Short mmCIF file of C-alpha atoms in Angstrom, two decimals:
data_model
loop_
_atom_site.label_atom_id
_atom_site.label_comp_id
_atom_site.label_asym_id
_atom_site.label_seq_id
_atom_site.Cartn_x
_atom_site.Cartn_y
_atom_site.Cartn_z
CA MET A 1 -21.80 6.18 -43.18
CA ASP A 2 -19.03 3.81 -43.95
CA PHE A 3 -17.50 1.43 -41.19
CA ALA A 4 -15.12 -0.39 -43.51
CA TYR A 5 -11.66 0.36 -43.77
CA THR A 6 -9.75 1.46 -47.33
CA ALA A 7 -7.69 -1.00 -49.07
CA GLU A 8 -4.49 1.29 -48.30
CA GLN A 9 -5.52 1.18 -44.34
CA GLU A 10 -6.05 -2.96 -44.57
CA ALA A 11 -2.46 -3.34 -46.37
CA LEU A 12 -0.83 -0.90 -43.64
CA ARG A 13 -2.51 -3.44 -41.14
CA ARG A 14 -1.10 -6.22 -42.44
CA GLU A 15 2.43 -4.55 -43.16
CA VAL A 16 2.21 -3.66 -39.24
CA ARG A 17 1.39 -7.63 -38.70
CA GLN A 18 4.42 -8.66 -40.83
CA PHE A 19 6.62 -6.17 -39.23
CA ILE A 20 5.44 -7.25 -35.71
CA LYS A 21 6.20 -11.37 -36.53
CA ASP A 22 9.37 -10.12 -38.24
CA ASN A 23 11.08 -8.14 -35.44
CA VAL A 24 8.87 -8.87 -31.86
CA THR A 25 11.22 -11.44 -30.47
CA PRO A 26 10.35 -12.80 -27.16
CA GLU A 27 13.64 -11.01 -25.44
CA VAL A 28 11.46 -7.59 -27.04
CA ALA A 29 8.14 -8.73 -25.46
CA ASP A 30 9.76 -8.78 -21.79
CA GLU A 31 11.85 -5.91 -22.33
CA THR A 32 8.98 -4.07 -23.61
CA ASN A 33 6.33 -5.40 -20.85
CA PRO A 34 5.44 -3.03 -17.97
CA GLU A 35 5.34 -5.83 -15.63
CA THR A 36 8.39 -8.36 -16.37
CA ALA A 37 10.40 -5.02 -17.13
CA SER A 38 9.84 -3.91 -13.34
CA GLU A 39 13.41 -3.66 -12.41
CA ARG A 40 14.27 -2.38 -15.64
CA PRO A 41 12.85 0.90 -17.36
CA ARG A 42 10.38 -0.21 -19.72
CA GLY A 43 11.95 0.12 -23.47
CA THR A 44 15.01 1.05 -22.27
CA GLY A 45 16.35 -2.65 -22.80
CA PRO A 46 18.81 -2.82 -25.84
CA ALA A 47 16.33 -4.99 -27.91
CA ALA A 48 13.65 -2.71 -27.00
CA ALA A 49 15.64 0.15 -28.13
CA ALA A 50 16.67 -1.46 -31.42
CA LEU A 51 13.10 -2.34 -32.02
CA TYR A 52 11.94 1.28 -31.65
CA LYS A 53 14.29 3.04 -33.89
CA ARG A 54 13.03 0.76 -36.68
CA ILE A 55 9.40 1.62 -35.66
CA TYR A 56 10.58 5.10 -35.57
CA GLU A 57 12.27 4.24 -39.10
CA ARG A 58 9.14 3.24 -40.57
CA GLY A 59 6.98 6.42 -39.49
CA TRP A 60 4.96 4.83 -36.93
CA LEU A 61 5.67 6.94 -33.80
CA GLY A 62 3.90 10.30 -33.52
CA ILE A 63 1.85 9.46 -36.99
CA THR A 64 -0.63 12.60 -36.30
CA TYR A 65 2.14 15.00 -34.88
CA PRO A 66 3.23 17.87 -37.77
CA LYS A 67 6.02 17.01 -39.78
CA ALA A 68 7.94 20.16 -38.70
CA TYR A 69 8.07 18.79 -35.41
CA GLY A 70 9.66 15.10 -36.36
CA GLY A 71 5.67 13.38 -37.02
CA GLN A 72 4.31 12.32 -40.03
CA GLY A 73 1.12 14.78 -40.53
CA GLY A 74 -1.54 11.45 -40.82
CA ASP A 75 -4.49 10.73 -39.79
CA ARG A 76 -6.08 9.70 -36.40
CA LEU A 77 -7.05 6.46 -37.89
CA THR A 78 -4.06 5.35 -39.47
CA GLN A 79 -2.61 5.90 -35.90
CA TYR A 80 -5.59 3.70 -34.43
CA ILE A 81 -4.64 0.74 -37.00
CA VAL A 82 -0.55 0.75 -35.99
CA GLU A 83 -1.12 1.64 -32.51
CA GLU A 84 -4.09 -1.50 -32.18
CA GLU A 85 -1.65 -3.89 -33.87
CA PHE A 86 1.59 -3.10 -31.81
CA THR A 87 -0.67 -2.97 -28.41
CA ARG A 88 -1.97 -6.86 -29.09
CA ALA A 89 1.63 -7.41 -29.15
CA GLY A 90 2.37 -5.44 -26.24
CA ILE A 91 4.36 -2.71 -27.59
CA ASN A 92 3.30 0.53 -26.57
CA ILE A 93 4.06 2.91 -29.02
CA THR A 94 1.78 6.09 -27.84
CA LEU A 95 3.81 9.35 -27.00
CA GLY A 96 3.51 8.65 -23.09
CA GLY A 97 0.27 10.60 -22.19
CA SER A 98 -1.38 14.03 -22.36
CA GLY A 99 2.25 15.99 -21.99
CA ALA A 100 2.19 16.01 -26.17
CA PRO A 101 -0.91 17.06 -26.63
CA ALA A 102 -0.66 19.79 -24.14
CA ILE A 103 2.37 20.90 -25.49
CA MET A 104 1.20 20.99 -29.05
CA ALA A 105 -1.93 23.03 -27.85
CA ALA A 106 -0.15 25.56 -25.12
CA GLY A 107 3.22 25.46 -25.85
CA THR A 108 5.80 28.08 -26.98
CA GLU A 109 7.00 26.97 -30.17
CA GLU A 110 10.48 26.35 -28.48
CA GLN A 111 8.79 24.10 -26.59
CA LYS A 112 7.11 22.11 -29.43
CA GLN A 113 10.57 22.43 -31.25
CA PHE A 114 12.21 20.66 -28.07
CA TYR A 115 9.65 18.19 -26.88
CA ILE A 116 7.76 16.90 -29.85
CA PRO A 117 10.41 15.29 -32.07
CA ARG A 118 12.38 13.83 -29.22
CA LEU A 119 8.73 12.57 -27.46
CA ILE A 120 8.45 10.68 -30.83
CA LYS A 121 11.92 9.52 -30.96
CA ARG A 122 12.03 8.22 -27.56
CA GLU A 123 14.67 10.34 -25.90
CA VAL A 124 12.54 12.68 -23.58
CA SER A 125 10.06 10.78 -21.68
CA PHE A 126 7.41 12.67 -19.09
CA CYS A 127 6.01 11.29 -15.70
CA LEU A 128 2.72 12.92 -14.91
CA GLY A 129 3.11 15.00 -11.39
CA PHE A 130 -0.59 15.76 -10.97
CA THR A 131 -2.10 13.28 -7.80
CA GLU A 132 -1.30 14.66 -4.25
CA PRO A 133 -1.42 12.35 -1.14
CA HIS A 134 -4.13 14.24 0.53
CA ALA A 135 -6.02 15.84 -2.92
CA GLY A 136 -8.56 12.45 -2.76
CA ALA A 137 -10.08 12.72 -6.50
CA ASP A 138 -10.36 16.31 -7.01
CA LEU A 139 -6.87 17.26 -8.38
CA ALA A 140 -7.72 20.89 -8.03
CA ASN A 141 -7.10 20.50 -3.91
CA LEU A 142 -3.27 20.11 -4.87
CA ARG A 143 -0.80 22.19 -2.59
CA CYS A 144 2.86 21.81 -3.95
CA SER A 145 3.68 25.13 -4.77
CA ALA A 146 6.26 27.18 -7.34
CA VAL A 147 7.17 30.42 -5.94
CA ARG A 148 8.48 32.63 -8.33
CA ASP A 149 11.92 34.07 -7.59
CA GLY A 150 13.76 36.32 -10.31
CA ASP A 151 13.67 34.35 -13.45
CA ASP A 152 13.11 31.02 -11.51
CA TYR A 153 10.25 29.28 -9.64
CA VAL A 154 11.35 27.35 -6.69
CA ILE A 155 8.81 23.98 -6.12
CA ASN A 156 7.90 22.36 -2.91
CA GLY A 157 5.89 19.73 -2.06
CA GLN A 158 5.02 16.04 -3.31
CA LYS A 159 3.30 14.10 -5.32
CA MET A 160 1.45 10.66 -5.28
CA TYR A 161 1.12 8.14 -7.73
CA THR A 162 4.06 9.17 -10.10
CA SER A 163 4.07 5.93 -11.69
CA ALA A 164 6.76 6.68 -14.59
CA ALA A 165 9.31 8.61 -12.42
CA HIS A 166 11.42 6.21 -11.94
CA MET A 167 11.96 5.98 -15.94
CA SER A 168 11.40 9.40 -17.61
CA THR A 169 13.47 12.18 -18.39
CA HIS A 170 11.05 14.94 -17.41
CA ILE A 171 8.29 15.28 -15.69
CA TYR A 172 4.96 17.80 -16.89
CA LEU A 173 3.81 18.72 -13.03
CA MET A 174 0.83 20.91 -11.68
CA ALA A 175 1.68 23.34 -9.04
CA ARG A 176 -0.19 26.02 -7.32
CA THR A 177 1.57 29.53 -8.31
CA ASP A 178 -1.40 31.39 -6.53
CA ARG A 179 -2.26 30.28 -3.10
CA ASN A 180 -4.73 32.91 -2.49
CA ALA A 181 -6.77 32.43 -5.76
CA ALA A 182 -9.79 29.90 -5.96
CA LYS A 183 -8.55 26.42 -6.45
CA HIS A 184 -9.26 25.88 -10.02
CA ASP A 185 -7.35 28.85 -10.71
CA GLY A 186 -3.71 29.65 -9.17
CA ILE A 187 -2.57 26.50 -11.27
CA SER A 188 0.13 26.47 -13.39
CA ILE A 189 1.98 23.42 -15.41
CA PHE A 190 5.85 23.15 -15.66
CA LEU A 191 7.94 20.57 -17.71
CA PHE A 192 11.55 20.18 -16.25
CA PRO A 193 14.12 17.31 -16.49
CA MET A 194 14.22 14.55 -13.87
CA ASP A 195 17.65 15.32 -12.93
CA THR A 196 16.82 18.52 -11.91
CA PRO A 197 18.58 19.19 -8.18
CA GLY A 198 16.01 18.30 -5.11
CA ILE A 199 13.90 15.89 -6.69
CA THR A 200 13.41 12.49 -4.64
CA VAL A 201 11.38 9.40 -5.73
CA ARG A 202 10.69 6.61 -3.41
CA PRO A 203 8.93 3.35 -4.83
CA LEU A 204 5.15 2.12 -4.20
CA TRP A 205 5.37 -1.36 -4.96
CA THR A 206 1.73 -2.63 -5.81
CA ILE A 207 -0.24 -5.37 -5.99
CA GLN A 208 0.73 -6.50 -9.18
CA ASN A 209 4.68 -6.82 -7.69
CA ASN A 210 3.89 -10.41 -5.63
CA PRO A 211 4.41 -12.09 -7.59
CA THR A 212 5.53 -9.95 -10.32
CA ALA A 213 2.66 -10.06 -13.42
CA PRO A 214 3.56 -12.47 -16.21
CA ALA A 215 4.11 -11.35 -19.84
CA GLY A 216 0.60 -10.95 -21.41
CA THR A 217 -0.70 -8.98 -18.38
CA THR A 218 -2.26 -5.43 -19.95
CA TYR A 219 -3.27 -3.64 -16.76
CA GLY A 220 -1.55 -2.01 -13.71
CA ASN A 221 2.14 -2.03 -13.28
CA SER A 222 4.39 -3.30 -10.63
CA ARG A 223 5.96 0.09 -9.53
CA THR A 224 4.69 3.35 -9.03
CA ASN A 225 6.18 6.19 -7.06
CA GLU A 226 5.94 9.34 -4.34
CA THR A 227 8.19 12.06 -5.99
CA PHE A 228 9.36 14.80 -3.59
CA PHE A 229 10.33 18.46 -4.36
CA ASP A 230 12.73 20.08 -2.14
CA ASP A 231 13.43 23.71 -3.18
CA VAL A 232 13.37 22.50 -6.84
CA ARG A 233 14.58 25.48 -8.94
CA ILE A 234 13.54 25.93 -12.54
CA HIS A 235 13.62 28.62 -15.33
CA LYS A 236 10.49 30.48 -15.95
CA SER A 237 10.63 28.94 -19.46
CA CYS A 238 9.86 25.70 -17.72
CA LEU A 239 6.41 26.94 -17.96
CA LEU A 240 3.75 25.68 -19.76
CA GLY A 241 0.84 28.01 -21.06
CA GLU A 242 0.23 31.05 -18.96
CA GLU A 243 0.90 31.39 -15.14
CA ASN A 244 -2.23 30.35 -12.90
CA LYS A 245 -4.10 29.18 -16.08
CA GLY A 246 -2.97 25.48 -15.73
CA TRP A 247 -5.93 23.82 -14.88
CA ARG A 248 -7.14 24.80 -18.36
CA VAL A 249 -4.40 23.34 -20.14
CA GLY A 250 -4.17 20.29 -17.70
CA SER A 251 -7.58 19.32 -18.33
CA MET A 252 -7.20 20.08 -21.89
CA GLY A 253 -4.32 17.35 -21.97
CA LEU A 254 -5.82 14.60 -20.34
CA ASN A 255 -9.07 14.87 -22.49
CA LEU A 256 -6.91 14.66 -25.44
CA ASP A 257 -4.91 12.10 -24.66
CA ARG A 258 -8.30 9.99 -24.06
CA VAL A 259 -8.67 9.96 -27.71
CA GLY A 260 -7.51 7.07 -29.33
CA ALA A 261 -7.13 3.55 -29.12
CA ALA A 262 -5.03 2.58 -26.34
CA ARG A 263 -7.55 2.72 -23.38
CA TYR A 264 -10.00 0.95 -25.35
CA LEU A 265 -7.37 -1.82 -26.64
CA ILE A 266 -6.11 -2.65 -23.31
CA SER A 267 -9.84 -3.98 -22.70
CA VAL A 268 -10.44 -5.71 -25.81
CA ARG A 269 -6.89 -7.78 -25.91
CA ARG A 270 -8.69 -9.46 -22.56
CA ASP A 271 -11.72 -10.37 -24.85
CA GLU A 272 -9.21 -11.61 -27.84
CA ASP A 273 -7.53 -13.66 -25.30
CA ILE A 274 -9.88 -15.47 -23.62
CA VAL A 275 -11.90 -16.41 -27.23
CA ASN A 276 -8.71 -17.61 -28.24
CA TRP A 277 -7.95 -19.81 -25.20
CA VAL A 278 -11.57 -21.33 -24.95
CA LYS A 279 -10.98 -22.09 -28.75
CA ARG A 280 -7.52 -23.85 -27.82
CA ASN A 281 -8.00 -25.84 -25.07
CA LYS A 282 -10.01 -28.26 -22.83
CA PHE A 283 -11.32 -28.96 -19.24
CA ASP A 284 -11.12 -32.69 -18.79
CA GLY A 285 -11.51 -33.48 -22.35
CA PHE A 286 -14.32 -30.70 -22.32
CA ALA A 287 -13.73 -27.67 -24.54
CA PRO A 288 -15.27 -24.60 -22.69
CA GLY A 289 -17.08 -23.33 -25.49
CA GLN A 290 -19.50 -26.38 -25.56
CA ASN A 291 -20.91 -24.89 -22.50
CA PRO A 292 -23.96 -22.61 -23.42
CA ALA A 293 -23.24 -20.24 -20.09
CA ILE A 294 -19.60 -19.73 -21.40
CA ARG A 295 -20.17 -19.07 -25.09
CA ASP A 296 -23.38 -16.60 -23.59
CA LYS A 297 -21.18 -14.42 -21.54
CA ILE A 298 -18.44 -14.19 -24.15
CA ALA A 299 -20.79 -12.79 -26.75
CA GLU A 300 -21.67 -10.39 -24.45
CA MET A 301 -18.43 -9.26 -23.25
CA TRP A 302 -17.46 -8.72 -26.65
CA ILE A 303 -20.65 -6.60 -27.69
CA GLU A 304 -19.37 -4.89 -24.61
CA ALA A 305 -16.33 -4.85 -26.46
CA GLN A 306 -17.84 -3.66 -29.75
CA VAL A 307 -19.00 -0.52 -27.98
CA CYS A 308 -15.56 0.69 -26.80
CA ARG A 309 -14.28 0.34 -29.82
CA LEU A 310 -17.20 2.54 -31.35
CA MET A 311 -16.51 5.17 -29.11
CA THR A 312 -12.93 5.76 -29.65
CA MET A 313 -13.92 5.62 -33.16
CA ARG A 314 -16.42 8.65 -32.77
CA SER A 315 -14.14 10.76 -30.42
CA MET A 316 -11.48 10.34 -33.12
CA SER A 317 -13.73 11.37 -35.71
CA ILE A 318 -14.63 14.62 -33.88
CA VAL A 319 -11.23 15.51 -32.98
CA GLU A 320 -10.13 14.75 -36.62
CA ARG A 321 -13.04 17.20 -38.12
CA GLY A 322 -11.67 19.82 -35.09
CA GLY A 323 -15.34 19.40 -33.56
CA LYS A 324 -15.85 20.39 -29.94
CA PHE A 325 -14.46 17.34 -28.11
CA THR A 326 -15.67 18.01 -23.96
CA TYR A 327 -17.06 14.75 -22.42
CA GLU A 328 -16.57 12.32 -25.06
CA GLY A 329 -13.44 11.15 -23.54
CA SER A 330 -14.58 10.86 -20.19
CA ALA A 331 -17.19 8.82 -21.61
CA GLU A 332 -14.53 6.37 -22.77
CA LYS A 333 -12.78 6.59 -19.53
CA VAL A 334 -15.55 5.27 -17.94
CA TRP A 335 -16.83 2.01 -20.64
CA ALA A 336 -13.58 1.06 -21.21
CA PRO A 337 -11.95 0.28 -17.68
CA GLU A 338 -15.12 -0.99 -16.39
CA HIS A 339 -15.51 -3.58 -19.38
CA GLY A 340 -11.80 -4.37 -18.28
CA VAL A 341 -13.12 -5.37 -14.95
CA ARG A 342 -15.89 -7.11 -16.06
CA ILE A 343 -14.10 -8.86 -18.55
CA SER A 344 -11.55 -9.84 -16.33
CA GLU A 345 -13.94 -11.04 -13.75
CA ALA A 346 -15.80 -13.29 -15.80
CA ILE A 347 -12.99 -14.78 -17.54
CA THR A 348 -11.70 -16.11 -13.74
CA GLN A 349 -15.33 -17.20 -13.46
CA MET A 350 -15.24 -19.16 -16.63
CA LEU A 351 -12.11 -20.64 -15.72
CA GLY A 352 -13.38 -22.06 -12.39
CA PRO A 353 -10.61 -22.05 -9.47
CA TYR A 354 -8.09 -22.09 -11.70
CA GLY A 355 -8.83 -18.85 -13.00
CA SER A 356 -7.82 -17.30 -9.77
CA LEU A 357 -4.20 -18.84 -9.63
CA LEU A 358 -1.33 -16.41 -9.55
CA ARG A 359 1.71 -17.40 -11.77
CA THR A 360 3.57 -19.14 -8.81
CA SER A 361 1.12 -21.79 -8.36
CA PRO A 362 2.30 -24.83 -10.87
CA HIS A 363 -2.00 -25.51 -11.59
CA ALA A 364 -1.92 -21.52 -12.71
CA ILE A 365 -3.46 -21.41 -16.51
CA GLU A 366 -1.51 -19.35 -18.98
CA ASP A 367 1.20 -18.71 -16.40
CA GLY A 368 -1.54 -16.84 -14.14
CA VAL A 369 -1.90 -13.87 -16.76
CA PHE A 370 -5.79 -13.98 -16.44
CA ALA A 371 -5.79 -13.54 -12.47
CA HIS A 372 -3.29 -10.75 -12.49
CA ASN A 373 -5.50 -9.11 -14.65
CA VAL A 374 -7.93 -9.49 -12.46
CA MET A 375 -6.13 -7.43 -9.75
CA GLY A 376 -4.48 -5.14 -12.33
CA SER A 377 -7.79 -4.19 -13.63
CA PHE A 378 -8.95 -2.00 -10.81
CA GLN A 379 -6.68 0.43 -11.27
CA SER A 380 -7.27 1.46 -14.97
CA GLY A 381 -10.58 2.95 -13.52
CA ILE A 382 -9.13 5.31 -10.67
CA ASN A 383 -5.78 6.14 -12.69
CA HIS A 384 -5.85 9.29 -14.83
CA GLY A 385 -9.14 10.37 -13.53
CA SER A 386 -11.84 8.09 -11.56
CA VAL A 387 -14.77 6.99 -13.43
CA GLN A 388 -16.46 8.55 -10.74
CA VAL A 389 -15.02 11.79 -11.89
CA MET A 390 -15.37 10.98 -15.55
CA ARG A 391 -18.99 10.47 -15.00
CA ASP A 392 -19.36 14.09 -13.50
CA GLN A 393 -18.03 15.61 -16.34
CA VAL A 394 -20.32 13.17 -18.64
CA ALA A 395 -23.14 14.83 -16.34
CA ARG A 396 -21.86 18.08 -16.71
CA ARG A 397 -20.32 18.81 -19.86
CA GLY A 398 -22.03 16.52 -22.33
CA LEU A 399 -25.70 16.54 -20.49
CA GLU A 400 -25.62 19.95 -19.02
CA LEU A 401 -26.32 19.15 -15.47
CA PRO A 402 -25.78 21.83 -13.16
CA SER A 403 -22.39 21.80 -10.73
CA SER A 404 -22.95 20.26 -7.39
CA ARG A 405 -23.46 22.80 -4.67
CA ARG A 406 -22.12 22.23 -0.83
CA PRO A 407 -25.13 22.22 1.17
CA LYS A 408 -25.03 25.07 3.58
CA LYS A 409 -24.11 24.78 7.29
CA VAL A 410 -27.00 23.60 9.09
CA GLU A 411 -26.88 26.11 12.47
CA ALA A 412 -27.30 24.27 15.97
CA LYS A 413 -30.64 25.92 17.51
CA MET B 1 15.41 12.06 14.84
CA ALA B 2 11.70 13.01 14.06
CA LYS B 3 9.04 11.38 15.56
CA CYS B 4 6.21 10.06 13.61
CA PRO B 5 2.97 12.13 14.39
CA VAL B 6 0.49 9.28 14.23
CA CYS B 7 2.51 5.98 16.18
CA GLN B 8 5.06 8.15 18.09
CA GLY B 9 7.94 5.97 16.80
CA ALA B 10 11.62 7.85 15.51
CA VAL B 11 11.76 8.60 12.20
CA ASP B 12 15.40 9.04 10.87
CA GLU B 13 14.70 12.02 8.48
CA ALA B 14 18.67 11.91 6.91
CA ALA B 15 17.75 7.90 6.18
CA ALA B 16 14.43 8.56 4.86
CA LYS B 17 16.08 11.63 2.70
CA ALA B 18 19.66 9.76 1.93
CA GLN B 19 20.19 8.50 -1.78
CA THR B 20 20.40 5.19 -2.47
CA GLY B 21 20.40 5.45 -6.17
CA MET B 22 19.55 7.15 -9.12
CA THR B 23 16.76 6.79 -11.83
CA PRO B 24 17.76 6.35 -15.47
CA GLY B 25 16.77 10.14 -15.98
CA GLY B 26 18.85 11.64 -12.78
CA ALA B 27 16.56 11.74 -9.88
CA LYS B 28 17.33 10.68 -6.14
CA GLU B 29 15.91 7.49 -5.23
CA VAL B 30 15.78 6.42 -1.49
CA ASP B 31 15.16 3.04 0.32
CA PRO B 32 11.12 3.07 1.15
CA THR B 33 11.75 0.77 4.22
CA MET B 34 13.60 4.16 5.92
CA GLY B 35 10.00 5.71 6.32
CA THR B 36 8.31 8.78 4.44
CA ARG B 37 7.06 12.14 4.47
CA GLN B 38 4.42 14.77 3.99
CA PHE B 39 4.49 18.37 3.55
CA HIS B 40 1.40 19.80 5.11
CA ASP B 41 0.98 23.68 5.77
CA GLY B 42 4.39 24.18 5.05
CA THR B 43 6.20 21.90 7.16
CA TRP B 44 7.19 18.35 6.40
CA TYR B 45 6.44 15.51 8.73
CA TYR B 46 8.36 12.51 8.66
CA PHE B 47 6.40 8.93 9.21
CA ASP B 48 7.77 5.23 9.89
CA SER B 49 5.47 3.52 7.32
CA LEU B 50 3.32 4.64 4.67
CA ASP B 51 0.25 3.13 6.90
CA CYS B 52 0.76 5.70 9.31
CA ARG B 53 1.13 8.59 6.38
CA ASN B 54 -2.22 7.25 5.25
CA LYS B 55 -3.66 7.59 8.70
CA PHE B 56 -2.02 11.16 8.97
CA THR B 57 -3.65 12.30 5.45
CA ARG B 58 -7.26 11.55 6.75
CA ASN B 59 -6.87 13.39 9.59
CA PRO B 60 -3.86 15.52 9.89
CA ASP B 61 -5.15 18.23 12.30
CA GLY B 62 -6.57 15.63 14.56
CA TYR B 63 -2.87 13.74 14.93
CA LEU B 64 -1.08 17.33 15.10
CA GLN B 65 -3.59 18.41 18.07
CA GLY B 66 -3.64 15.06 19.65
CA SER B 67 -7.39 14.27 19.22
CA ALA B 68 -6.80 11.68 16.85
#
């Protein structure tokens, strides 16, 4: 067992770091940061667009996707190394969620040929239309309907927390196609453009918007959305996978999207930020690193971060070898966000009262980035599958514990 | 003009659905201060605020039957 990187992989890391040093200007970093770019869709500013074109030309977008679909046919560790470096620089080079892996797994040849190259070139982007206001943490409670009408489906209903709806070209929507089936059956997935008539986007502003989080904040978004569908008519070719089998496709896509660096890195970056800050700064002439309690806490958090890293490596290894991947992504999705909360809270404790000041305070440290991270960190434990749901998946799929049973109704005597 | 099932306030459905902008992807955007709505049992219900909508979501039958 060798955990070291090869000489080629180390050379790639140096190459990416040099590229970032040469190309990621302050203007680009501001445009690509989801918090500071709240009034301008992420990655669509001219500097960011030019940067992504250069990254694409270097072959660093869609590394693990087949060459036939515009990818590089590369391995996941190469993707991980590149993604790790860009994430540290605040540049998101992922393909934006579970749409791409689901299309590769369940899409028709036409869907793969259309979507995958465009996702890699960032000409197409998906928002995720899964959550609904009344459904709670159980996605299978969804009610948004898609009714077959000739060669079309007609969609009516609404979605909640469609975070990228205001900046995406397409939606990856889960809707109910059979009202009489059991709740996990009768669900289908559709892919279609956001300019289809009948789609309405209503902004929801989050805690991160007042004041807007500064550059360098790695959790949460300033804006999410409600999305409404009024008689939205789409062609049957928008269906992904089989009709009424969407639950399986959606779950698989979500699980595969959890493999990789991004979810682990947003937490680990916090560890790196505080270590660097403690090394560089002093409180009233006193270096924080001289405080044994601070050293102890930083070491504890660093060890937790290594657990994130090793879990990610294991997931990538399983998927790379074509192994059975069922609960491992769920375990990562518990550990990484909860570590993110712990490290964010620990940092504010280390910084004392200054650690809670947002960017509007003249006394805020690092423009308030650490305080903003505390607020945003809680989102990552909820979105994309709450940690409670993830733990349930680990228990059932990983440890083979039985599913919950509803208690029998107690009849009044 | 609709009536909010929670606070009984007036909600202008047309204003809640009126286009105020367009996303770069081409979807219609609306003014969030004009209210929101929820699709429940095949009908759209209108609310003057997200707060009211959230209350309704927790107990829709109670609000529709006037027992909430």
